[in-house]
Amino acid sequence: MFSGVLDVMVMLAILVVLVVIHEFGHFATARLFKVRVHEFGIGFPPRARVLARDQETVYTLNWLPLGGFVRLEGEEGDSRDPRSFVRQPLVKRVVILLAGVVMNILLAFVLLWAIAAFADPTVGVKFASIPADPSGQLSPAQQAGLVPMTRIGEKNGFPEFDEKSGDTIIAVDGQRFSWFDAPAGLPDGILRYL
């Protein structure tokens, strides 16, 4: 049960981050174009507390953590204020509306760049042991000369033990096996290189 609650909390946290970044795009472009912004809210009302204030904007934290919002002057089309959203030229209104999506795209690029820059580029995983095949057929690992229960303790030359049940060896020392070389009933799981 705790795992399910934790999963929901993580999902809500990710959702809030995505929405806050999206809404920040609307907020920043509205401020850039001198549109009056009444409120920048994290979560949905009822209001839990005011985080900060500046000359015209209230920054709030709200009780329903399902997103966020930016409240612009005249966004409902009934304001005569020259700084209202509805009084802006069409191009500025479109840019303000698209800025949220652009921020989400930028976030995706930043996250993908961070993964590419800092993640482990290696794909291969070596098993700590190679079990015998009960059907008597040779597995790809056995075809490569590895015998059942051989201990392998490194990945790409570094000591590491990150194997898991269901992983399947499809290459040994860079020599790849074709699907025709592998026995018919390969277990489900992630294909791994040795």
mmCIF file of C-alpha atoms in Angstrom:
data_model
loop_
_atom_site.group_PDB
_atom_site.id
_atom_site.type_symbol
_atom_site.label_atom_id
_atom_site.label_comp_id
_atom_site.label_asym_id
_atom_site.label_seq_id
_atom_site.Cartn_x
_atom_site.Cartn_y
_atom_site.Cartn_z
ATOM 1 C CA MET A 1 0.000 0.000 0.000
ATOM 2 C CA PHE A 2 2.806 2.430 0.875
ATOM 3 C CA SER A 3 4.293 1.955 -2.573
ATOM 4 C CA GLY A 4 1.004 2.967 -4.217
ATOM 5 C CA VAL A 5 0.718 6.095 -2.075
ATOM 6 C CA LEU A 6 4.329 6.982 -2.810
ATOM 7 C CA ASP A 7 3.724 6.479 -6.543
ATOM 8 C CA VAL A 8 0.757 8.869 -6.430
ATOM 9 C CA MET A 9 2.801 11.444 -4.507
ATOM 10 C CA VAL A 10 5.660 11.231 -7.020
ATOM 11 C CA MET A 11 3.200 11.536 -9.907
ATOM 12 C CA LEU A 12 1.612 14.627 -8.318
ATOM 13 C CA ALA A 13 5.035 16.184 -7.725
ATOM 14 C CA ILE A 14 5.999 15.634 -11.374
ATOM 15 C CA LEU A 15 2.636 17.016 -12.522
ATOM 16 C CA VAL A 16 3.063 20.133 -10.384
ATOM 17 C CA VAL A 17 6.579 20.724 -11.756
ATOM 18 C CA LEU A 18 5.361 20.344 -15.347
ATOM 19 C CA VAL A 19 2.395 22.649 -14.822
ATOM 20 C CA VAL A 20 4.364 25.280 -12.887
ATOM 21 C CA ILE A 21 6.961 25.423 -15.680
ATOM 22 C CA HIS A 22 4.147 25.615 -18.242
ATOM 23 C CA GLU A 23 2.400 28.416 -16.350
ATOM 24 C CA PHE A 24 5.707 30.220 -15.852
ATOM 25 C CA GLY A 25 5.943 30.451 -19.640
ATOM 26 C CA HIS A 26 2.587 32.261 -19.738
ATOM 27 C CA PHE A 27 3.587 34.430 -16.765
ATOM 28 C CA ALA A 28 7.000 35.456 -18.133
ATOM 29 C CA THR A 29 5.718 36.402 -21.577
ATOM 30 C CA ALA A 30 2.749 38.276 -20.129
ATOM 31 C CA ARG A 31 5.128 40.293 -17.941
ATOM 32 C CA LEU A 32 7.454 40.821 -20.915
ATOM 33 C CA PHE A 33 4.544 42.277 -22.904
ATOM 34 C CA LYS A 34 3.449 44.401 -19.905
ATOM 35 C CA VAL A 35 0.180 42.500 -19.404
ATOM 36 C CA ARG A 36 -1.071 42.817 -15.826
ATOM 37 C CA VAL A 37 -0.730 39.500 -13.951
ATOM 38 C CA HIS A 38 -2.935 39.340 -10.851
ATOM 39 C CA GLU A 39 -1.901 35.929 -9.542
ATOM 40 C CA PHE A 40 0.569 33.112 -10.134
ATOM 41 C CA GLY A 41 -0.766 30.071 -8.288
ATOM 42 C CA ILE A 42 0.782 26.701 -7.544
ATOM 43 C CA GLY A 43 -2.045 24.210 -7.131
ATOM 44 C CA PHE A 44 -5.726 25.095 -7.414
ATOM 45 C CA PRO A 45 -7.763 27.121 -4.870
ATOM 46 C CA PRO A 46 -8.740 27.248 -2.090
ATOM 47 C CA ARG A 47 -5.670 29.287 -1.217
ATOM 48 C CA ALA A 48 -3.374 27.837 1.448
ATOM 49 C CA ARG A 49 -1.050 30.817 1.741
ATOM 50 C CA VAL A 50 0.475 33.785 -0.011
ATOM 51 C CA LEU A 51 4.122 33.066 -0.784
ATOM 52 C CA ALA A 52 5.076 36.540 -1.984
ATOM 53 C CA ARG A 53 3.773 39.765 -3.485
ATOM 54 C CA ASP A 54 5.160 42.325 -5.840
ATOM 55 C CA GLN A 55 3.572 45.534 -7.112
ATOM 56 C CA GLU A 56 0.748 43.797 -8.966
ATOM 57 C CA THR A 57 1.126 40.011 -8.628
ATOM 58 C CA VAL A 58 0.304 37.694 -5.742
ATOM 59 C CA TYR A 59 2.212 34.376 -5.679
ATOM 60 C CA THR A 60 0.103 31.725 -3.960
ATOM 61 C CA LEU A 61 0.245 28.139 -2.793
ATOM 62 C CA ASN A 62 -3.138 26.425 -3.017
ATOM 63 C CA TRP A 63 -4.614 23.287 -1.467
ATOM 64 C CA LEU A 64 -5.308 21.140 -4.545
ATOM 65 C CA PRO A 65 -1.891 20.026 -5.868
ATOM 66 C CA LEU A 66 -3.126 19.190 -9.354
ATOM 67 C CA GLY A 67 -1.448 21.952 -11.303
ATOM 68 C CA GLY A 68 -1.295 25.710 -11.268
ATOM 69 C CA PHE A 69 -2.553 28.829 -12.973
ATOM 70 C CA VAL A 70 -1.808 32.404 -14.000
ATOM 71 C CA ARG A 71 -4.635 34.934 -13.659
ATOM 72 C CA LEU A 72 -4.225 37.725 -16.210
ATOM 73 C CA GLU A 73 -6.159 40.978 -16.370
ATOM 74 C CA GLY A 74 -8.866 40.659 -19.014
ATOM 75 C CA GLU A 75 -8.339 37.002 -19.852
ATOM 76 C CA GLU A 76 -12.128 36.597 -19.855
ATOM 77 C CA GLY A 77 -12.521 39.404 -22.379
ATOM 78 C CA ASP A 78 -14.281 42.035 -20.265
ATOM 79 C CA SER A 79 -11.552 44.525 -19.324
ATOM 80 C CA ARG A 80 -10.984 48.036 -20.650
ATOM 81 C CA ASP A 81 -7.509 48.252 -19.073
ATOM 82 C CA PRO A 82 -4.897 48.852 -21.818
ATOM 83 C CA ARG A 83 -2.625 46.366 -20.014
ATOM 84 C CA SER A 84 -5.241 43.601 -20.130
ATOM 85 C CA PHE A 85 -4.725 40.410 -22.097
ATOM 86 C CA VAL A 86 -7.751 41.014 -24.301
ATOM 87 C CA ARG A 87 -6.486 44.480 -25.338
ATOM 88 C CA GLN A 88 -3.165 43.139 -26.639
ATOM 89 C CA PRO A 89 -2.538 42.648 -30.372
ATOM 90 C CA LEU A 90 -3.298 39.168 -31.673
ATOM 91 C CA VAL A 91 0.391 38.299 -32.096
ATOM 92 C CA LYS A 92 1.143 39.037 -28.428
ATOM 93 C CA ARG A 93 -1.870 37.023 -27.248
ATOM 94 C CA VAL A 94 -0.785 34.042 -29.358
ATOM 95 C CA VAL A 95 2.790 34.264 -28.036
ATOM 96 C CA ILE A 96 1.509 34.383 -24.436
ATOM 97 C CA LEU A 97 -0.704 31.347 -25.068
ATOM 98 C CA LEU A 98 2.047 29.342 -26.804
ATOM 99 C CA ALA A 99 4.710 30.192 -24.213
ATOM 100 C CA GLY A 100 3.502 27.458 -21.849
ATOM 101 C CA VAL A 101 3.920 24.748 -24.466
ATOM 102 C CA VAL A 102 7.311 26.149 -25.464
ATOM 103 C CA MET A 103 8.456 25.942 -21.829
ATOM 104 C CA ASN A 104 7.410 22.271 -21.667
ATOM 105 C CA ILE A 105 9.342 21.559 -24.872
ATOM 106 C CA LEU A 106 12.400 23.341 -23.465
ATOM 107 C CA LEU A 107 12.093 21.290 -20.273
ATOM 108 C CA ALA A 108 12.016 18.099 -22.355
ATOM 109 C CA PHE A 109 15.194 19.143 -24.186
ATOM 110 C CA VAL A 110 16.948 20.028 -20.925
ATOM 111 C CA LEU A 111 15.994 16.689 -19.351
ATOM 112 C CA LEU A 112 17.059 14.708 -22.423
ATOM 113 C CA TRP A 113 20.343 16.624 -22.543
ATOM 114 C CA ALA A 114 20.952 15.901 -18.844
ATOM 115 C CA ILE A 115 20.231 12.204 -19.353
ATOM 116 C CA ALA A 116 22.550 12.064 -22.364
ATOM 117 C CA ALA A 117 25.282 14.023 -20.576
ATOM 118 C CA PHE A 118 25.239 12.292 -17.212
ATOM 119 C CA ALA A 119 23.656 8.850 -17.652
ATOM 120 C CA ASP A 120 25.709 5.676 -17.997
ATOM 121 C CA PRO A 121 26.174 5.266 -21.760
ATOM 122 C CA THR A 122 26.844 1.550 -21.504
ATOM 123 C CA VAL A 123 24.095 -0.887 -22.284
ATOM 124 C CA GLY A 124 25.752 -4.137 -21.291
ATOM 125 C CA VAL A 125 25.101 -5.976 -18.072
ATOM 126 C CA LYS A 126 26.885 -9.152 -17.033
ATOM 127 C CA PHE A 127 24.991 -11.633 -14.923
ATOM 128 C CA ALA A 128 26.365 -12.821 -11.601
ATOM 129 C CA SER A 129 25.444 -16.347 -12.682
ATOM 130 C CA ILE A 130 24.134 -18.103 -15.764
ATOM 131 C CA PRO A 131 21.583 -20.807 -14.911
ATOM 132 C CA ALA A 132 21.375 -24.091 -16.790
ATOM 133 C CA ASP A 133 18.673 -24.419 -19.445
ATOM 134 C CA PRO A 134 16.241 -27.144 -18.252
ATOM 135 C CA SER A 135 15.266 -28.054 -21.845
ATOM 136 C CA GLY A 136 18.817 -29.110 -22.625
ATOM 137 C CA GLN A 137 19.197 -26.599 -25.466
ATOM 138 C CA LEU A 138 22.275 -24.422 -25.492
ATOM 139 C CA SER A 139 21.630 -20.834 -24.534
ATOM 140 C CA PRO A 140 23.484 -18.023 -26.330
ATOM 141 C CA ALA A 141 25.777 -17.707 -23.309
ATOM 142 C CA GLN A 142 26.575 -21.425 -23.447
ATOM 143 C CA GLN A 143 27.153 -21.152 -27.204
ATOM 144 C CA ALA A 144 29.727 -18.482 -26.392
ATOM 145 C CA GLY A 145 31.558 -20.926 -24.128
ATOM 146 C CA LEU A 146 30.121 -19.875 -20.785
ATOM 147 C CA VAL A 147 29.016 -22.799 -18.681
ATOM 148 C CA PRO A 148 26.022 -22.857 -16.312
ATOM 149 C CA MET A 149 26.581 -21.001 -13.026
ATOM 150 C CA THR A 150 29.661 -19.185 -14.338
ATOM 151 C CA ARG A 151 30.277 -16.152 -12.145
ATOM 152 C CA ILE A 152 30.727 -12.937 -14.065
ATOM 153 C CA GLY A 153 31.519 -9.914 -12.009
ATOM 154 C CA GLU A 154 32.054 -6.975 -14.289
ATOM 155 C CA LYS A 155 30.389 -4.726 -16.828
ATOM 156 C CA ASN A 156 32.584 -3.265 -19.548
ATOM 157 C CA GLY A 157 35.651 -3.939 -17.444
ATOM 158 C CA PHE A 158 34.268 -2.513 -14.187
ATOM 159 C CA PRO A 159 33.150 -4.610 -11.195
ATOM 160 C CA GLU A 160 29.391 -4.428 -10.998
ATOM 161 C CA PHE A 161 26.506 -6.695 -10.065
ATOM 162 C CA ASP A 162 23.279 -5.254 -11.399
ATOM 163 C CA GLU A 163 21.684 -8.306 -12.973
ATOM 164 C CA LYS A 164 18.044 -9.140 -12.465
ATOM 165 C CA SER A 165 15.688 -12.000 -13.144
ATOM 166 C CA GLY A 166 14.391 -12.063 -16.705
ATOM 167 C CA ASP A 167 17.398 -10.420 -18.335
ATOM 168 C CA THR A 168 18.578 -12.258 -21.446
ATOM 169 C CA ILE A 169 22.141 -12.450 -22.719
ATOM 170 C CA ILE A 170 22.275 -11.650 -26.428
ATOM 171 C CA ALA A 171 25.973 -10.910 -26.867
ATOM 172 C CA VAL A 172 29.208 -11.931 -25.174
ATOM 173 C CA ASP A 173 32.327 -9.751 -25.410
ATOM 174 C CA GLY A 174 30.753 -7.746 -28.208
ATOM 175 C CA GLN A 175 29.903 -10.757 -30.395
ATOM 176 C CA ARG A 176 26.192 -10.564 -30.991
ATOM 177 C CA PHE A 177 23.945 -13.591 -31.377
ATOM 178 C CA SER A 178 21.126 -13.461 -33.878
ATOM 179 C CA TRP A 179 17.619 -14.458 -32.856
ATOM 180 C CA PHE A 180 18.169 -17.647 -34.851
ATOM 181 C CA ASP A 181 21.020 -18.614 -32.536
ATOM 182 C CA ALA A 182 18.925 -18.129 -29.414
ATOM 183 C CA PRO A 183 16.651 -20.879 -28.059
ATOM 184 C CA ALA A 184 12.933 -20.490 -28.773
ATOM 185 C CA GLY A 185 11.700 -19.732 -25.261
ATOM 186 C CA LEU A 186 13.830 -16.783 -24.173
ATOM 187 C CA PRO A 187 12.538 -15.406 -20.877
ATOM 188 C CA ASP A 188 10.788 -12.041 -20.806
ATOM 189 C CA GLY A 189 12.919 -9.134 -19.757
ATOM 190 C CA ILE A 190 15.424 -6.661 -20.987
ATOM 191 C CA LEU A 191 17.900 -7.821 -23.601
ATOM 192 C CA ARG A 192 21.428 -7.400 -22.298
ATOM 193 C CA TYR A 193 24.913 -7.549 -23.754
ATOM 194 C CA LEU A 194 27.842 -9.331 -22.096
#
